[in-house]
Coordinates of C-alpha atoms and ligand atoms in Angstrom, one line a residue:
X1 CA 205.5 -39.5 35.8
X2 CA 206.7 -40.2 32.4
X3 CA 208.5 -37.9 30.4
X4 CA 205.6 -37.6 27.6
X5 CA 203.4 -36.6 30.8
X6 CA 205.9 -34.2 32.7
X7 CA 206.7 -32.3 29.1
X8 CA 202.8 -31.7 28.8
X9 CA 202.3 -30.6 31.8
X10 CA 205.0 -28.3 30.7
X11 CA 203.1 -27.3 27.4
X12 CA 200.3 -26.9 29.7
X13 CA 201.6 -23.8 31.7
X14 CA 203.7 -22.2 28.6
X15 CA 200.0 -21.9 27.4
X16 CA 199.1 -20.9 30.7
X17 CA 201.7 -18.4 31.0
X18 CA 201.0 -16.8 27.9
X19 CA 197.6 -17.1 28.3
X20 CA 197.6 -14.7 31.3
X21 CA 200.0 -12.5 29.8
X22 CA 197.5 -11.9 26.7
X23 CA 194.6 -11.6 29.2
X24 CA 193.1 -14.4 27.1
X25 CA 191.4 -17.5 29.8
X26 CA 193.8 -20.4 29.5
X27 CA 190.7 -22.8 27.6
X28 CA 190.8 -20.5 24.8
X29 CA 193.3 -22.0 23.5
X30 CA 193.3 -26.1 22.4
X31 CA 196.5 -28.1 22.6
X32 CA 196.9 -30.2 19.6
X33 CA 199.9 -32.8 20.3
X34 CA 201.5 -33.2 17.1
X35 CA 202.7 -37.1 17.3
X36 CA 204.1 -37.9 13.7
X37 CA 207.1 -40.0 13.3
X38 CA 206.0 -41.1 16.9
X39 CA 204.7 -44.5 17.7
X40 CA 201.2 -45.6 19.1
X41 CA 202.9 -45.9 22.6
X42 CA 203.9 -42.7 22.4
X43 CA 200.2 -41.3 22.1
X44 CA 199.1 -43.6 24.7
X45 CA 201.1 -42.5 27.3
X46 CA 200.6 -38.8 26.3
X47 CA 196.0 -39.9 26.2
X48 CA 196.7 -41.3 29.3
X49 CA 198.4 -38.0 30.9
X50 CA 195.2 -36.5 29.8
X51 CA 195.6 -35.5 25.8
X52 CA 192.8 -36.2 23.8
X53 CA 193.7 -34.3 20.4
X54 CA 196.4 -35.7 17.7
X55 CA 198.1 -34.2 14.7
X56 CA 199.0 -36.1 12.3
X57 CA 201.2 -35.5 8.6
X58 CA 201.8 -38.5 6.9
X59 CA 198.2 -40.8 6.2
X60 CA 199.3 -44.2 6.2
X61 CA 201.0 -43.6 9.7
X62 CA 198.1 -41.9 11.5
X63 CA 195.7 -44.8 10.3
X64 CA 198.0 -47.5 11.5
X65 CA 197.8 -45.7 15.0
X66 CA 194.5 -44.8 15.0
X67 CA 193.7 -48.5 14.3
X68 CA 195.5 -49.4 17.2
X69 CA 194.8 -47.1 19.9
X70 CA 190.6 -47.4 18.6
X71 CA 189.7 -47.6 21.7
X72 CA 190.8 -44.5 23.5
X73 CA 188.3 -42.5 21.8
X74 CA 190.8 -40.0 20.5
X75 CA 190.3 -37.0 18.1
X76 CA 192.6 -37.0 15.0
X77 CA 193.9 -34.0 12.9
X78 CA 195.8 -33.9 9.5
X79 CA 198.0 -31.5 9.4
X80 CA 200.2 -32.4 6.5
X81 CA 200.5 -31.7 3.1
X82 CA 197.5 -32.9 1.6
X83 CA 197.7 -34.8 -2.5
X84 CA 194.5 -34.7 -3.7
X85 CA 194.9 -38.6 -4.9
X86 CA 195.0 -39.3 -0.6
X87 CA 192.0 -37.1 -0.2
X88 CA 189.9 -40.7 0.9
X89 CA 191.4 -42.1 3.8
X90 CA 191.7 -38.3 5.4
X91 CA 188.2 -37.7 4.9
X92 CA 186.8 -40.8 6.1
X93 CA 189.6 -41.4 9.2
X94 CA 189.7 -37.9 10.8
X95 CA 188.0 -35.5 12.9
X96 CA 189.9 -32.2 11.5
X97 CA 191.8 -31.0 8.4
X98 CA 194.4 -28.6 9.1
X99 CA 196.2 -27.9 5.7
X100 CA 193.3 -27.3 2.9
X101 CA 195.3 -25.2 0.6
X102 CA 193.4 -25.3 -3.0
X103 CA 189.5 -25.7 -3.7
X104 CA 190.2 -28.9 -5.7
X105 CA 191.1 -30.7 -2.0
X106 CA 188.4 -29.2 -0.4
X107 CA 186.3 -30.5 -2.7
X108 CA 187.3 -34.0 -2.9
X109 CA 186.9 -33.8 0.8
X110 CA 183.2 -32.8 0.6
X111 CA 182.7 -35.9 -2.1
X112 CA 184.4 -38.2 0.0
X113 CA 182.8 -37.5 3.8
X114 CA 180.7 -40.0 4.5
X115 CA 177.5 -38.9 5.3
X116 CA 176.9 -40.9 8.3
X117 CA 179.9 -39.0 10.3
X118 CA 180.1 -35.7 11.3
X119 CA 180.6 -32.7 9.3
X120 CA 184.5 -32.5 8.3
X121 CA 185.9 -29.4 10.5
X122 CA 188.9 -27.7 8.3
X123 CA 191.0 -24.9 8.2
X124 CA 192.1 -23.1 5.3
X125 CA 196.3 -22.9 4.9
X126 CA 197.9 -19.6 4.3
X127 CA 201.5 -18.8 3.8
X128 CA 201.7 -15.9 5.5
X129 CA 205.8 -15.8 5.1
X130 CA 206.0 -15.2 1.1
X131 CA 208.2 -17.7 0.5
X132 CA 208.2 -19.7 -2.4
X133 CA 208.5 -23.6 -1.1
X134 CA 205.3 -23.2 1.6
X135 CA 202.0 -24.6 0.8
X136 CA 199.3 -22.6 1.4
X137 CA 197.1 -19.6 -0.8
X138 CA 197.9 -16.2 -0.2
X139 CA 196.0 -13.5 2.4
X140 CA 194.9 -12.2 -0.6
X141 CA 193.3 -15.5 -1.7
X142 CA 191.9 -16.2 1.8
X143 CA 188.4 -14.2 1.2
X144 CA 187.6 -16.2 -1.8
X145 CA 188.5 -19.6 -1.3
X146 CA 187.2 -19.3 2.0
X147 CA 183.2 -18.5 0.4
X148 CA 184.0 -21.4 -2.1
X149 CA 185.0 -23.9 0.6
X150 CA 182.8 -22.5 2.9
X151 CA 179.9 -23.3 0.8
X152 CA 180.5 -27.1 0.6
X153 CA 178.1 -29.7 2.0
X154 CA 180.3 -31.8 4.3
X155 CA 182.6 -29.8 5.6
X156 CA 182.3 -27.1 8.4
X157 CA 185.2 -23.9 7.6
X158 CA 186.3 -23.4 11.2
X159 CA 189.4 -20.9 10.5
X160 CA 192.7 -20.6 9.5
X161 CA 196.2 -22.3 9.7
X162 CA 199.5 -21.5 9.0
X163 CA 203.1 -22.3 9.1
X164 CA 205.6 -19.3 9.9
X165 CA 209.1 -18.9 8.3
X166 CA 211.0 -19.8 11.6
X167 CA 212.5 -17.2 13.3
X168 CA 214.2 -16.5 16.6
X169 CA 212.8 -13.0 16.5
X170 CA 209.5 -12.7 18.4
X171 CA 208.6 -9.7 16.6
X172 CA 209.0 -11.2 13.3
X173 CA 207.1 -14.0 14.5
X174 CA 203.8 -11.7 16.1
X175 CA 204.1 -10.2 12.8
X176 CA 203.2 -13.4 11.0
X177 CA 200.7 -14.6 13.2
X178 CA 199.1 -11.0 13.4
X179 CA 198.4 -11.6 9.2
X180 CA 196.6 -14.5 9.9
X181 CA 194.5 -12.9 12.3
X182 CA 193.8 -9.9 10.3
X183 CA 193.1 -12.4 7.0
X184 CA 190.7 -14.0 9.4
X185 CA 188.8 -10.9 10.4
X186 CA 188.7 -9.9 7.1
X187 CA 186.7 -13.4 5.9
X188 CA 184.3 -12.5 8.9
X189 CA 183.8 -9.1 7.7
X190 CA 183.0 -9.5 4.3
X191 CA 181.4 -12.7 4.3
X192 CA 179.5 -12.3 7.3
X193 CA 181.5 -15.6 8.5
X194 CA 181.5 -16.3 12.0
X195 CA 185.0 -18.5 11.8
X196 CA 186.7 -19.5 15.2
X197 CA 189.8 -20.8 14.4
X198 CA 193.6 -20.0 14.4
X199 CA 195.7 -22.8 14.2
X200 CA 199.2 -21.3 14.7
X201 CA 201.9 -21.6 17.1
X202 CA 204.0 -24.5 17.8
X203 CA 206.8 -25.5 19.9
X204 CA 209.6 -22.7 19.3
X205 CA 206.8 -20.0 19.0
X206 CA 203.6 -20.7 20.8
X207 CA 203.9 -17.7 22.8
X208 CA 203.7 -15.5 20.2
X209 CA 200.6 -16.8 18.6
X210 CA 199.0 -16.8 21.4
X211 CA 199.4 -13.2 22.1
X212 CA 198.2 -13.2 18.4
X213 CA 195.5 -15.0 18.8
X214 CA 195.8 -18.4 18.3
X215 CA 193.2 -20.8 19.2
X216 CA 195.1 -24.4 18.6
X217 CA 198.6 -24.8 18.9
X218 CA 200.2 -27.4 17.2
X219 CA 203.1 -29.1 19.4
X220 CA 204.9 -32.1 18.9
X221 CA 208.8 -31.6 20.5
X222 CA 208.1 -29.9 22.9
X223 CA 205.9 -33.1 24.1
X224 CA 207.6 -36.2 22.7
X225 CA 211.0 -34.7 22.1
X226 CA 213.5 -34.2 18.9
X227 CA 212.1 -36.2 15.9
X228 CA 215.0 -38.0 14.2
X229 CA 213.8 -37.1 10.5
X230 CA 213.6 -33.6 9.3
X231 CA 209.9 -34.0 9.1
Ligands
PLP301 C1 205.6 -31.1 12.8 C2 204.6 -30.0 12.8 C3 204.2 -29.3 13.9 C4 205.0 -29.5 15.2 O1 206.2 -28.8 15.2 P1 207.1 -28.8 16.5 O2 208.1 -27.8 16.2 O3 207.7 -30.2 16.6 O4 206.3 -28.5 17.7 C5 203.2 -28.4 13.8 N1 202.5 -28.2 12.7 C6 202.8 -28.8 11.6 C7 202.0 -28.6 10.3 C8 203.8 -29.8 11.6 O5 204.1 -30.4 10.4

């Protein structure tokens, strides 16, 4: 077995583990490998260990891979910061957009799906930590910027995503994931939404968002190791 294949297997029953412990069935949640930085042989090895989902940050750098590994019929999600001069090549190239922070993107996504592919699934990114240098609205924002984006042709709002201030402490941590989950339920509730996602967790606190909640988990070194930029 490779190494890319023996850590997701390892993934696989952390997710497990916490699965049971949440009393939540283990396909709740979806694994998202998170390969940027990481080449095309890198996400071939882990799509042939059985992977089929990929997050991707930077654009230039998923659609190179994606060109190459065409054939493997994999799904792609952007999960990076998102300019809203790139906009294009993320709504044409990928299945998912992780990190819509501001109407403007959202709607420059909606222009720019084509029509002949599916509808653009995309979470909304909330910075559920306060601080100042994290993208993503406020809970307070969530409500309405979720009706705005949510009435878009071209997209379909699936949920929420966030980015935690990292923290060894796993009660600091639930606490995080828990506002996403009540910002959530709060979109459903007054909107009469019936969103499904939580993208939270990755590979220092996936445990805790899933005991939150969390229906993706975004992991990338915990599956293809240390990156060597701090990206
Ligand atoms: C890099 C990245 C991840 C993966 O983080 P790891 O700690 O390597 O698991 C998850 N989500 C986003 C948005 C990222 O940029």
């Amino acid at each position: 077995m490779t190494s890319i294949a023996a850590n997701l297997q390892a993934v696989r029953a952390r997710i497990a583990a916490a699965c049971l412990a949440a009393g939540r069935s283990a396909e709740s949640v979806q694994l998202l490998a998170v390969s940027k930085t990481w080449p095309a042989a890198s996400v071939r090895e882990a799509a042939a260990a059985g992977q089929r989902a990929f997050g991707e940050n930077y654009v230039q750098e998923a659609a190179d891979k994606a060109a190459e590994l065409a054939g493997l019929n994999l799904e792609w999600h952007f999960i990076g910061p998102l300019q809203s001069n790139k906009t294009r090549p993320v709504a044409e190239g990928f299945a998912w957009v992780h990190s819509v922070d501001r109407l403007k993107i959202a709607e420059r996504l909606a222009a720019q799906r084509t029509a002949a592919l599916p509808l653009l699934n995309v979470c909304l990114q909330v910075n559920v930590s306060g601080e100042a240098s994290k993208s993503g609205c406020t809970p307070e924002q969530g409500v309405g910027l979720a009706a705005a984006i949510g009435a878009l042709p071209s997209l379909r709002l699936r949920g929420l995503m966030t980015i935690p201030e990292p923290t060894a402490d796993i009660a600091r941590q639930r606490r995080q994931f828990a506002l996403l989950r009540h910002t959530l339920e709060r979109i459903n509730t007054e909107l009469d939404f019936r969103l499904d996602t939580l993208s939270m967790g990755m590979s220092d606190d996936l445990e805790a968002a899933i005991m939150e909640g969390a229906t993706i988990v975004r992991v990338g070194t915990a599956i293809f190791g240390q990156r060597d930029t701090t990206t």
